[in-house]
XYZ file of C-alpha atoms in Angstrom:
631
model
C 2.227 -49.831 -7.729
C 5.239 -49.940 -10.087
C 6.080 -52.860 -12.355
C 9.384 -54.687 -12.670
C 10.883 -57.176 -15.876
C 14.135 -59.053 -15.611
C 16.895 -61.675 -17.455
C 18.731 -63.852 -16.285
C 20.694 -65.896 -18.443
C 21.731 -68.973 -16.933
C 23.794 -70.800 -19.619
C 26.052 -68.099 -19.111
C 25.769 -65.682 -22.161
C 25.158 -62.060 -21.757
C 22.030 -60.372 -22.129
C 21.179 -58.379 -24.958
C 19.730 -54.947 -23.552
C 17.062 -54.519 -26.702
C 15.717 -57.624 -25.053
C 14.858 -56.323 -21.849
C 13.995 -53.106 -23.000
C 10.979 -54.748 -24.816
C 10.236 -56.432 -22.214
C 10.148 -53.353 -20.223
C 8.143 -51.385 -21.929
C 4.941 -53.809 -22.188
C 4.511 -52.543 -19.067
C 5.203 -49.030 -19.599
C 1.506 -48.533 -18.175
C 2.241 -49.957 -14.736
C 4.765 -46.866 -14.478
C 4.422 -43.391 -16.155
C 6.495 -41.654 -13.326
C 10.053 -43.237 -14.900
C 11.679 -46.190 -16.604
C 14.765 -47.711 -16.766
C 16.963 -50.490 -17.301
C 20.220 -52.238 -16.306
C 21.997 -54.677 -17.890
C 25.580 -56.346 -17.029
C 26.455 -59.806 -18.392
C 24.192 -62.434 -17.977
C 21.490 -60.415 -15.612
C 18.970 -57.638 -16.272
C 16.520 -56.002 -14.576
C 13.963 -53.242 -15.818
C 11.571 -50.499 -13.990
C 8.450 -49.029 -14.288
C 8.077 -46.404 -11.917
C 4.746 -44.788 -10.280
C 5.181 -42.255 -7.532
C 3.154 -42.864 -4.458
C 4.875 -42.711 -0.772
C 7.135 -39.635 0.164
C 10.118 -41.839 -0.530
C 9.316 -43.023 -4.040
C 9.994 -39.285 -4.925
C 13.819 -39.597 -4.981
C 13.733 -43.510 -5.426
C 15.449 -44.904 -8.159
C 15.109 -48.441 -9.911
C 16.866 -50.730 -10.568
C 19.540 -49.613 -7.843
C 22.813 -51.176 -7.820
C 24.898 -50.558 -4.461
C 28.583 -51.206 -5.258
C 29.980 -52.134 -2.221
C 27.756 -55.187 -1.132
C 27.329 -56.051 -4.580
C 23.802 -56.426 -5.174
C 21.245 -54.939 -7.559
C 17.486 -54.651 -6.755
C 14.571 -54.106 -8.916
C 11.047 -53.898 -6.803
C 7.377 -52.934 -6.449
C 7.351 -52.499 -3.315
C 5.971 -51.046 0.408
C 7.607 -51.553 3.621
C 5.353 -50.825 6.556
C 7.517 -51.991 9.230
C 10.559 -49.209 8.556
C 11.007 -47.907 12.171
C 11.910 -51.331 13.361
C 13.795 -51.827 10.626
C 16.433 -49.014 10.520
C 18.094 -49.270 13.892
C 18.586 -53.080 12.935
C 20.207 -52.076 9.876
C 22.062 -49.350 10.556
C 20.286 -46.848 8.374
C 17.898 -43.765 8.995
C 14.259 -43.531 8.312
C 13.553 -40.812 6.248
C 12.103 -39.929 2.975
C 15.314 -40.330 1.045
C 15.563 -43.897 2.299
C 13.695 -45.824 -0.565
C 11.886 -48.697 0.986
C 13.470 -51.112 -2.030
C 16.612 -50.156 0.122
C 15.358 -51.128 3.108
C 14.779 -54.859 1.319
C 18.391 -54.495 -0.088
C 20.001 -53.714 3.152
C 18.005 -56.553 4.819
C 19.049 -58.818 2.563
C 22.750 -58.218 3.167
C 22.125 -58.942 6.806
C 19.683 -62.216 6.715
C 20.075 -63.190 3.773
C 17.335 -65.523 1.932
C 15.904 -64.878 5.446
C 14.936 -61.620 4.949
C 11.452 -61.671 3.635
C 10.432 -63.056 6.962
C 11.572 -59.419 8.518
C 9.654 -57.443 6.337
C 6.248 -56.486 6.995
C 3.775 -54.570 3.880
C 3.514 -55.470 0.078
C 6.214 -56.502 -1.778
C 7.734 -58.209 -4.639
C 11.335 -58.254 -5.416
C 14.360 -59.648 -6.693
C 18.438 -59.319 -6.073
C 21.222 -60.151 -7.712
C 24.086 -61.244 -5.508
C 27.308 -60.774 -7.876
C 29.072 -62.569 -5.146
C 26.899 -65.530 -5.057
C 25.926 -65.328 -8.492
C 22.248 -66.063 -7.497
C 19.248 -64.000 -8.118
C 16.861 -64.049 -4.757
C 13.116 -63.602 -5.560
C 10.459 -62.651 -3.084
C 6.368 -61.941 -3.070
C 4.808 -60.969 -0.087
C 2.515 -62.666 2.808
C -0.882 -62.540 0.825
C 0.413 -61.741 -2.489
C -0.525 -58.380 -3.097
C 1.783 -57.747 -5.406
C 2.203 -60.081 -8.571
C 5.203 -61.790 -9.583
C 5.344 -64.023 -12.299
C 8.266 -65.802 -14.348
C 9.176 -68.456 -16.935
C 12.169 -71.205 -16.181
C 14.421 -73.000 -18.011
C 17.519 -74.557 -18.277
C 18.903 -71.454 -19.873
C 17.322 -69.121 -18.804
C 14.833 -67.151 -16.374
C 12.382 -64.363 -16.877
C 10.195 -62.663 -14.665
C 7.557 -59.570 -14.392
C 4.892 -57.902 -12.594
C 2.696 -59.203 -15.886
C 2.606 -61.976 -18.243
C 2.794 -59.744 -21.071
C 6.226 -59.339 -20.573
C 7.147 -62.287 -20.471
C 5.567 -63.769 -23.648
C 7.291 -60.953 -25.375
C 10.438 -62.743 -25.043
C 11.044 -64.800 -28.265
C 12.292 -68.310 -25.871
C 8.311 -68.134 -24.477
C 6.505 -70.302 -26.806
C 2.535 -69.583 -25.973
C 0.744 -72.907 -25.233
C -2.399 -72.895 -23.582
C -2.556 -74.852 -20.130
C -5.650 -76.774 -20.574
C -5.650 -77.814 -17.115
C -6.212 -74.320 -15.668
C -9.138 -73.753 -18.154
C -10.481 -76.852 -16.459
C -10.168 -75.028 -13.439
C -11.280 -72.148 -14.796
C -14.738 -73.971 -15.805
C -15.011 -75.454 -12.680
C -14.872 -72.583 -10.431
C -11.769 -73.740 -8.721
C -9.162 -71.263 -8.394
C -6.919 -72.714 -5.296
C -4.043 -72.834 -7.879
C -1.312 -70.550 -6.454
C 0.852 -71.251 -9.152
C -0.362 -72.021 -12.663
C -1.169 -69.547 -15.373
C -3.078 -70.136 -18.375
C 0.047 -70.241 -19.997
C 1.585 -73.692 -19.728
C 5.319 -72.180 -19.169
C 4.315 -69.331 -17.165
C 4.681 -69.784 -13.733
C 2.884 -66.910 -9.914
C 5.294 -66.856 -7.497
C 2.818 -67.989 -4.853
C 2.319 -65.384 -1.655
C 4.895 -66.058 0.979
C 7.439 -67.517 -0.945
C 10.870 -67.199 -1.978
C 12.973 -68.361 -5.038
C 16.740 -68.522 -5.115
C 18.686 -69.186 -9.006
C 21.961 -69.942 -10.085
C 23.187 -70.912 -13.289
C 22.991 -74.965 -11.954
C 20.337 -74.886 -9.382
C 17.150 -73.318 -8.320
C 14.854 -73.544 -4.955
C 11.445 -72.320 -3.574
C 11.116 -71.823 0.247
C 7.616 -70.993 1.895
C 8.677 -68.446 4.595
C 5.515 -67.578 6.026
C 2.883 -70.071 7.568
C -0.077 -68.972 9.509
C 0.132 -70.776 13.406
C -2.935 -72.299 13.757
C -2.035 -73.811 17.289
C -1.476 -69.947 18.574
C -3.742 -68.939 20.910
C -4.557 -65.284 22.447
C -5.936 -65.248 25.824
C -7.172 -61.798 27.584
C -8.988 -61.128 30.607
C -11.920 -59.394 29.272
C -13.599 -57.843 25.701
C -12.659 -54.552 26.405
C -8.795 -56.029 26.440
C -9.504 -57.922 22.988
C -11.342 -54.742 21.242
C -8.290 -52.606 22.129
C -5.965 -55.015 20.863
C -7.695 -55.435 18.054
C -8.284 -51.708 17.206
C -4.807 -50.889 18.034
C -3.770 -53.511 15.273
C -6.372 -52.452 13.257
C -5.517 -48.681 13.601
C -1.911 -49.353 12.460
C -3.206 -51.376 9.482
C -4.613 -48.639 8.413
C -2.185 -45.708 8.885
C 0.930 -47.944 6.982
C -1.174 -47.648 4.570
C -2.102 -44.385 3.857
C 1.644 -43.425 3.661
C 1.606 -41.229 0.506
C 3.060 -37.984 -1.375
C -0.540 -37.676 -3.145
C -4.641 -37.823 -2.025
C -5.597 -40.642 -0.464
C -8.821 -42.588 -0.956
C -11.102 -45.248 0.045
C -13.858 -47.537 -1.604
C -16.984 -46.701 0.537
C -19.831 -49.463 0.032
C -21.344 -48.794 2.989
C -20.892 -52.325 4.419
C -18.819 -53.054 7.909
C -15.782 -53.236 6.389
C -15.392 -50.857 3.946
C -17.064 -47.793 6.029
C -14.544 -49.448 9.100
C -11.609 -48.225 6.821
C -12.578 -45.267 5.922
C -13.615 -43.925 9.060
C -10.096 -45.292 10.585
C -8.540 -43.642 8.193
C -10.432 -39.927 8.542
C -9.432 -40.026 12.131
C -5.992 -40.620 11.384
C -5.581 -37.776 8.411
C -7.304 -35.512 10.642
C -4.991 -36.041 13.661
C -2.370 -35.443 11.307
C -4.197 -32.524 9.914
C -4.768 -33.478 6.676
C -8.477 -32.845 5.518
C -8.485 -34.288 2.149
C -9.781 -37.835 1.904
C -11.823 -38.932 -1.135
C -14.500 -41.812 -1.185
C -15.505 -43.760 -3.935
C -18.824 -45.648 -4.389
C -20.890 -47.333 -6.607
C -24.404 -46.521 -6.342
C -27.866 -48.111 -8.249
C -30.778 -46.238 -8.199
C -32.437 -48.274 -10.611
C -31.688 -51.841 -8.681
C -32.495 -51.088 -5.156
C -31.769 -54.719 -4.215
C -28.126 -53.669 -4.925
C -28.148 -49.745 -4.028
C -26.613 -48.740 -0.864
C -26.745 -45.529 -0.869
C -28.489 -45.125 2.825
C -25.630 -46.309 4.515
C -23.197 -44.793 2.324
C -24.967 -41.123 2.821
C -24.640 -42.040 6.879
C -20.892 -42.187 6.827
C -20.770 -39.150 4.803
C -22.545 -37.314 7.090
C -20.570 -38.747 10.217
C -17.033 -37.378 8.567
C -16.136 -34.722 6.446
C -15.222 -36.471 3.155
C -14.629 -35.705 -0.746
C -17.007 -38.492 -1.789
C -17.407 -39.191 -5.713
C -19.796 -41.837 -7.098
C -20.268 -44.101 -10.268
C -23.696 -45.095 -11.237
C -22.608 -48.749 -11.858
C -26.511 -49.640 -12.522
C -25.622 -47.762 -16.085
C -23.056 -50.310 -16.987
C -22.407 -53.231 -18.421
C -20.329 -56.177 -16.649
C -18.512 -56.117 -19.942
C -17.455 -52.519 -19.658
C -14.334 -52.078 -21.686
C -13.574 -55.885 -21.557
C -11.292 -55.786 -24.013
C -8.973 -53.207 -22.431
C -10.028 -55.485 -19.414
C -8.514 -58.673 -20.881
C -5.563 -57.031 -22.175
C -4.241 -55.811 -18.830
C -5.133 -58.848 -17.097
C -3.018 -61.496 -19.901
C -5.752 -64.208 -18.503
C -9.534 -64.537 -18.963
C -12.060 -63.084 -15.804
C -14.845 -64.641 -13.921
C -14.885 -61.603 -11.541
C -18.055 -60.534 -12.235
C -17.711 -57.493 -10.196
C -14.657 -56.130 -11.558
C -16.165 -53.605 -13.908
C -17.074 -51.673 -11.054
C -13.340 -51.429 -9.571
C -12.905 -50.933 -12.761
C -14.191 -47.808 -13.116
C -13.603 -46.552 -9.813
C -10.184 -47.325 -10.008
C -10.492 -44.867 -13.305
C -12.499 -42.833 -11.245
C -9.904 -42.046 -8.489
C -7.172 -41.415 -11.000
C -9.003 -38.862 -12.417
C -9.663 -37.069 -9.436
C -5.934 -37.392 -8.624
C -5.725 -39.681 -6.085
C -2.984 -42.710 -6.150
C -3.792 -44.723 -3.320
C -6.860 -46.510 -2.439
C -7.616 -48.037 0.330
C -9.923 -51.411 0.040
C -11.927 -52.850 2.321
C -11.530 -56.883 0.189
C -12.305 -59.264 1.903
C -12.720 -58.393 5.355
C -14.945 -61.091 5.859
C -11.997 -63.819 5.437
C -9.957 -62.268 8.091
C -12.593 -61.340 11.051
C -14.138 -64.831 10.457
C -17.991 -65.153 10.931
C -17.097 -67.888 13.206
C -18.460 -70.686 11.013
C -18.556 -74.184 12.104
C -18.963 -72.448 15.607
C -21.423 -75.312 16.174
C -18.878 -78.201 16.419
C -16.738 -76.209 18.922
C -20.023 -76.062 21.035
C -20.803 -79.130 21.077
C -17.349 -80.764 21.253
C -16.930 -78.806 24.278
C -20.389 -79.825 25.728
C -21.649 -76.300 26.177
C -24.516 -77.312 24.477
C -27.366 -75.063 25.627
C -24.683 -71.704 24.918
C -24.405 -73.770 21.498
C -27.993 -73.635 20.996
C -28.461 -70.205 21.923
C -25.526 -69.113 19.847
C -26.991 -70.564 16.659
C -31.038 -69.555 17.063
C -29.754 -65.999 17.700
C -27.013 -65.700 14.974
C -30.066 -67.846 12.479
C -32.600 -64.955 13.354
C -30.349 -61.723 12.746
C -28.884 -63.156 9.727
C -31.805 -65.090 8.529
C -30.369 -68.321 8.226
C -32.002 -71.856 7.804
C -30.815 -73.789 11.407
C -31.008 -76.950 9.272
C -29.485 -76.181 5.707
C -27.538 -73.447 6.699
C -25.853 -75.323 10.079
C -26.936 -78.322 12.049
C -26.159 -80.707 7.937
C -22.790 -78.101 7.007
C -21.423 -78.407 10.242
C -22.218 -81.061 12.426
C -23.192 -83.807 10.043
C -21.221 -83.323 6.844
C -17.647 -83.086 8.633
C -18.328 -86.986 9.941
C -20.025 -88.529 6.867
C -16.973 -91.353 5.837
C -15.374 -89.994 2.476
C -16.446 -92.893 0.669
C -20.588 -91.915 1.234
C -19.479 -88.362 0.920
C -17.924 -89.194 -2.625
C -20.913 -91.556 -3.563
C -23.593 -88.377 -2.563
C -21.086 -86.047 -5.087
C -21.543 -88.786 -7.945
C -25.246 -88.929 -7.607
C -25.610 -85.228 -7.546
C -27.104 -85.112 -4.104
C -27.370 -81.156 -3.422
C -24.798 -80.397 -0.655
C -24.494 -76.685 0.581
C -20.834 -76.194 0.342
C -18.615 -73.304 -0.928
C -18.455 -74.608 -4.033
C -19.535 -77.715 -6.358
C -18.385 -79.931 -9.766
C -20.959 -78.241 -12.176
C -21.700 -80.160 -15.485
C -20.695 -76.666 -17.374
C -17.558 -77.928 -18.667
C -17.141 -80.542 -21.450
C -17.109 -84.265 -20.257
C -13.998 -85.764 -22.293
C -12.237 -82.713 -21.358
C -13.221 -83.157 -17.348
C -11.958 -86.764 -17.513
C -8.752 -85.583 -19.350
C -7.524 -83.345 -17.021
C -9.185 -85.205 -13.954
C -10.712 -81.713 -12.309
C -13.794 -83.297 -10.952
C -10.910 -85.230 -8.846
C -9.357 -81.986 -7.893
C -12.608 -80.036 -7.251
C -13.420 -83.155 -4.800
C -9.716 -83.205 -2.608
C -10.885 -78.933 -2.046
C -14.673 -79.358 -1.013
C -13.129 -82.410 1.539
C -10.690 -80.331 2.644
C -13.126 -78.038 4.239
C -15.771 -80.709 4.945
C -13.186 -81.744 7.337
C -12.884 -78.616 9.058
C -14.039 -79.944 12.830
C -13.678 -76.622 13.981
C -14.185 -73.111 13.345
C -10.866 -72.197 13.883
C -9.431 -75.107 11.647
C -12.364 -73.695 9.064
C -10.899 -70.131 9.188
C -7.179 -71.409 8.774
C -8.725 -73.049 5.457
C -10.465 -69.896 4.265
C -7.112 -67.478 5.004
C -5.455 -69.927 2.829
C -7.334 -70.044 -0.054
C -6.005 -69.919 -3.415
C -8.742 -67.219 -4.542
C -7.571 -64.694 -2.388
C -4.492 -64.566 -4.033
C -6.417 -64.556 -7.349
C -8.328 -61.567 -6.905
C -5.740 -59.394 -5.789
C -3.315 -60.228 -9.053
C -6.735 -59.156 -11.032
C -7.280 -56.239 -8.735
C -3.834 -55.512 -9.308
C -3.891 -54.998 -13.123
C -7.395 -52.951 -12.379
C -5.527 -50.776 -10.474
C -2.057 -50.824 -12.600
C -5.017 -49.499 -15.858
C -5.436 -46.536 -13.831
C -1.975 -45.654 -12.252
C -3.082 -46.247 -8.693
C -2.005 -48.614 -5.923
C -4.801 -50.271 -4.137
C -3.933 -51.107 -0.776
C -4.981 -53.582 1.705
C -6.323 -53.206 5.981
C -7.718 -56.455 6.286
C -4.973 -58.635 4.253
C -2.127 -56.892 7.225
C -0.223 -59.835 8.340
C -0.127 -58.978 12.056
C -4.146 -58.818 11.323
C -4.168 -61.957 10.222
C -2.302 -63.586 12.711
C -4.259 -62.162 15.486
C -7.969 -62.478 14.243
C -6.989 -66.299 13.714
C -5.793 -66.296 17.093
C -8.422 -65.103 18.683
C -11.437 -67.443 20.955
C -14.308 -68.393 19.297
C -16.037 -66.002 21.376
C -14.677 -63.005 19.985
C -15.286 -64.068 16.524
C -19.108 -64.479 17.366
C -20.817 -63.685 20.215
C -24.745 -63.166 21.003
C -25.444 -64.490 17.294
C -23.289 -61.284 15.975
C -20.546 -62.303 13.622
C -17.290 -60.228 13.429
C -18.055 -59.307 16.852
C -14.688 -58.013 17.146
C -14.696 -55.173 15.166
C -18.326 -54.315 15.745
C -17.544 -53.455 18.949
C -14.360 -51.762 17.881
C -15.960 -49.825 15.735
C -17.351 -48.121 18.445
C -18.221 -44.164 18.703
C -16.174 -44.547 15.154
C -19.486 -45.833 13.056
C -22.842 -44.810 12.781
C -24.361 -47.524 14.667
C -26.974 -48.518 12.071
C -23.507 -49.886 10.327
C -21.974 -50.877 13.050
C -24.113 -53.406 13.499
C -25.081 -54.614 10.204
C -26.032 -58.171 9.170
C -26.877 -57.578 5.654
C -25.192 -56.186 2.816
C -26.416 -54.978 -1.052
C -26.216 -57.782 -3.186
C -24.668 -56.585 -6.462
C -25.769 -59.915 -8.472
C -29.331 -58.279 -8.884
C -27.161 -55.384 -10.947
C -25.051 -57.937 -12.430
C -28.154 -60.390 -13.618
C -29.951 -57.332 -15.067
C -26.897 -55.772 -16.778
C -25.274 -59.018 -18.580
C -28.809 -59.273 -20.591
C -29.844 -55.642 -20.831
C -26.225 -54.497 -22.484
C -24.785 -57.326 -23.966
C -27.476 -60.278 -25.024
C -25.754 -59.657 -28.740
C -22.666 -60.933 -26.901
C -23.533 -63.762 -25.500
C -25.864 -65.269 -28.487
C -22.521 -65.061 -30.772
C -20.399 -66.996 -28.547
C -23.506 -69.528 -27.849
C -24.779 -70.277 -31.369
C -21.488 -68.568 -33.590
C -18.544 -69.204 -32.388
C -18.511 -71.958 -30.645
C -15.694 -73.800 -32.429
C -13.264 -71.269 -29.790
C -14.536 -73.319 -26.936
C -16.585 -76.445 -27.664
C -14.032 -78.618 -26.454
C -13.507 -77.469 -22.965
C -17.330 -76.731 -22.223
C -20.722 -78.095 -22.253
C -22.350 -75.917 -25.136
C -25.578 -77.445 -24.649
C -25.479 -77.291 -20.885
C -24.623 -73.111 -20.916
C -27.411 -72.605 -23.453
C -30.068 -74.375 -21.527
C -29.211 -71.955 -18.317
C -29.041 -69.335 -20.959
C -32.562 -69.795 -22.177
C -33.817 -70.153 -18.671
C -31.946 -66.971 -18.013
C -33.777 -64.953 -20.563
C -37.026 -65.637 -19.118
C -36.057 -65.256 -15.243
C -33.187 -63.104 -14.564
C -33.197 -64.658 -10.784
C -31.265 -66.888 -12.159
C -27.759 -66.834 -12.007
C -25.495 -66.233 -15.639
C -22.368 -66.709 -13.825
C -21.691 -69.883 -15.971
C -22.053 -67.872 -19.044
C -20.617 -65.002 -18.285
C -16.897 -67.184 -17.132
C -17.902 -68.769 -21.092
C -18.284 -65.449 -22.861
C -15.095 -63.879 -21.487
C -13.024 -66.993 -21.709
C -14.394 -66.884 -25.693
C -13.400 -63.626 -26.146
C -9.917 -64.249 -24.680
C -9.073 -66.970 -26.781
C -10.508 -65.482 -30.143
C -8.190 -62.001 -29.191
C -5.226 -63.696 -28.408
C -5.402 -66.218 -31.267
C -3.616 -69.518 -29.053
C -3.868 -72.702 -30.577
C -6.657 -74.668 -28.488
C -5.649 -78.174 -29.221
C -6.315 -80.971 -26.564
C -5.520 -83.903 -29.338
């Protein structure tokens, strides 16, 4: 976790160095282990530097290697270093940086070389003999890139706030995204809520010159690839050989290590992986970090979290999240993260990001989104009966309905095998007339009317929930999920969490080669018996307490979050209701938020997810003082 800035002129005059300086040291936070800058001509590139791996130690940024001509600046991890050197020509050791790996694989493949390099990345070169600056962001987008674009220039950083400290940034809202924004959609891999700010999305590159510019997606996932072994014992070692590796990449480090510990499959997966590994190597010291709730049991986890503690010998530390508010510090919140939230949950990394740098430890391993990767096999049911394997189908689905719970009708037989084949034009009539459809997501009437039809994002909410009505497969349904734009999303916020803190938050489940494989995989090994994630269950073998291994359910932290958002900050929420509305009338549905409001207050079953995305937007907007016009 370091943080990089950069200049580059392109009408051809040089750069002033007070500019990137400033622009430098907005993020001075990302990187309190060193910071510097280089400047030459019409290109400059600045570095905030936070020790983490071995080789970080004696790494220094921006680099500029005189005989090839190029100049890197880079937050960056390269897991995939032992290939890499005999390729290049170079030695792996700790006084190889891993930002000269990228270098030196950039001299040989060129734009080409981002599809060599395996880990988290983001990067960018200047090639004084091309006179083009080559940009990269990694396969998932771990790490954050962002930039502005014009005709005479180019900017980029690991944060917006960098960027809008350059006086040719003028800061206009982008109404379109707060559309978005009110609409739960967040499949945008580009946008910002800054109309000239611009994500590098994951996988992609971006070459500039001082005429031209390009964007090339080097990474796609194969969804036609297929893996085909001779028995489940052959998969599970495959996997956990994958799986293994994901996690010991990522525990390279000069400093303690850590791990969020929920107490769910995933989470308790990686952290167990990880003990095994540390003590093979002998090292002993490996911190946990939980949040616990003794006073909302519907959320507390602590049972399952106390059963991997006793399995392993860990340093555990816990926050009692049930004493805070899902506001905690959301100013400081908002300023690190340049955009408003609607992670409702992200107090709690929050504070165990804060947590972890207190006890010393830099890198944290996180168990996000585990779910996305394994698969739980959904849609399962059209495979079944497209294949006519009917009776398996059947039993598949009434077993995997009773461990998990799950209405056969609602929650399956409409979803997947009638939805997918309704015509569009029915489907679009039963969206108009508010017919209740159990998808992943849904147009709410939350945001303002004029301003829905403005900036048509009823129309663009619609083109994502067909997309994965569609899905006639489970494996086409997965492809869709791995793709999402959210994903992406909560890592950049996870990111500036983490960045608060001066730790690096890394990763298992997001591992490329992962990724590949779990798509890859037979249906069967995705579920199996009714047990979802089958794979890693079984995996998981003599390394989990069983009772874990084999988990269905998991705490649900909205009961914290529903109780919390009233009990700390109902003050909150009635001024941007009934006060200051004038900061947001004219992208939302006042009326519409107060009514779930009032039924809120009175039943706290109900959800205050609408008003919570309303309150921090509000406070956003009134901090950051951004004209809000839509005329």
């Amino acid at each position: 976790m370091s943080g990089i800035t950069g200049i580059f002129r392109r009408d051809g005059k040089d750069v002033d160095p007070s500019d990137i300086k400033k622009m430098n040291d907005k993020i001075a936070h990302r990187g309190p282990d060193g910071s510097k800058v280089w400047c030459e001509g019409p290109v400059a590139f600045g570095h905030q530097m936070l020790h983490t791996t071995p080789e970080s130690l004696h790494e220094i940024l921006p680099f500029e290697d005189e005989e090839s001509g190029l100049v890197i600046t880079a937050d960056a991890r390269i897991d995939n270093r032992e290939d890499l050197a005999p390729k290049l020509g170079i030695e792996d050791n700790e006084h190889v940086s891993d930002s000269y790996f990228i270098l030196k694989a950039y001299e040989k493949w060129g734009d080409k070389c981002p599809e060599e390099l395996l880990g988290d990345f983001a990067f960018v070169i200047w090639d004084k003999n091309r006179k083009t600056l080559f940009c990269a962001r990694d396969h998932m987008g771990v790490k954050p890139f962002y930039y502005y674009l014009s005709n005479d220039i180019f900017l980029f950083g690991s944060e917006i706030k960098s960027i809008i400290s350059a006086k040719e940034v003028s800061c206009i809202l982008n109404k379109n995204k707060v559309a978005e924004y009110m609409s739960l959609l967040f499949e945008d891999k580009q946008n910002t809520f800054y109309e000239d700010i611009i994500r590098l999305p994951s996988a992609n590159s971006l070459s500039i010159n001082y005429a031209d510019h390009s964007k090339h997606n080097y990474w796609e996932l194969d969804i036609e690839k297929e893996i085909k072994m001779d028995s489940d014992e052959e998969y599970t070692r495959a996997f956990l050989e994958i799986f293994t590796d994901a996690v010991r990449c990522r525990l390279r480090s000069a400093f303690p290590v850590g791990s969020f510990l929920s107490g769910g499959l995933d989470s308790s997966s990686i952290a167990c992986t990880a003990k095994i590994i540390l003590s093979e190597e002998d090292v002993q010291n490996f911190h946990t970090f939980s949040a616990i709730f003794e006073s909302t049991p519907e959320s507390d986890e602590q049972h399952f979290i106390s059963q991997v503690l006793e399995e392993k010998m860990f340093m555990s530390h816990f926050i009692k999240a049930d004493k805070l508010s899902p506001l905690s510090m959301i100013e400081d919140v908002l300023w690190h993260f340049d955009e408003p939230l609607y992670t409702v949950n992200n107090y709690i990394h929050w504070h165990i990001h804060k947590k972890a740098s207190e006890t010393g430890v830099k890198v944290l391993l996180d168990g996000l989104d585990g779910d996305t990767t394994l698969s739980h096999g959904q849609r399962f049911e059209i495979d079944y009966f497209k294949s006519l394997k009917w009776f398996k189908g059947f039993k598949e689905l009434y077993l995997h309905c009773k461990r998990s719970k799950r209405s056969i009708l609602k929650q399956h037989i409409f979803p997947s095998l009638i939805l997918p084949f309704i015509p569009l034009f029915f489907y679009n009539i039963m969206r108009m007339l508010r017919i209740p459809i159990p998808l992943e997501m849904g147009t709410n009437n939350f945001i303002n009317k004029k301003f829905a039809n403005e900036t048509k994002v009823k129309r663009k909410v619609l083109t994502h929930e067909n997309q994965f009505r569609k899905a006639r497969s489970s494996k086409s349904y997965h492809y869709l999920l791995l793709k999402r734009g959210i994903l992406q999303s909560v890592l950049e916020k996870t990111d500036k969490s983490s960045a608060a803190a001066n730790v690096e938050t890394r990763y298992p489940f997001f591992d490329r080669r992962l990724i590949e494989f779990c798509l890859a995989l037979p249906l069967d090994q995705k579920i199996n018996d009714g047990w979802s994630r089958i794979i890693l269950r079984r995996a998981m073998k003599n390394i989990l307490p069983p009772s874990i291994q084999w988990r269905v359910d998991k705490g649900h932290l909205g009961h914290n979050f529903r109780k919390n958002f009233l009990l700390f900050e109902k003050s909150v929420i009635d001024d941007t209701l009934f006060t200051k509305t004038n900061l947001i009338d004219k992208c939302v549905n006042i009326k519409s938020v107060r009514e779930i409001y009032k039924n809120y207050v009175y039943d706290q079953s109900i959800s205050p997810l609408p008003i919570f995305g309303v309150v921090t937007l509000s406070i956003w907007i009134q901090k950051n003082f951004y004209r809000f016009n839509y005329d």
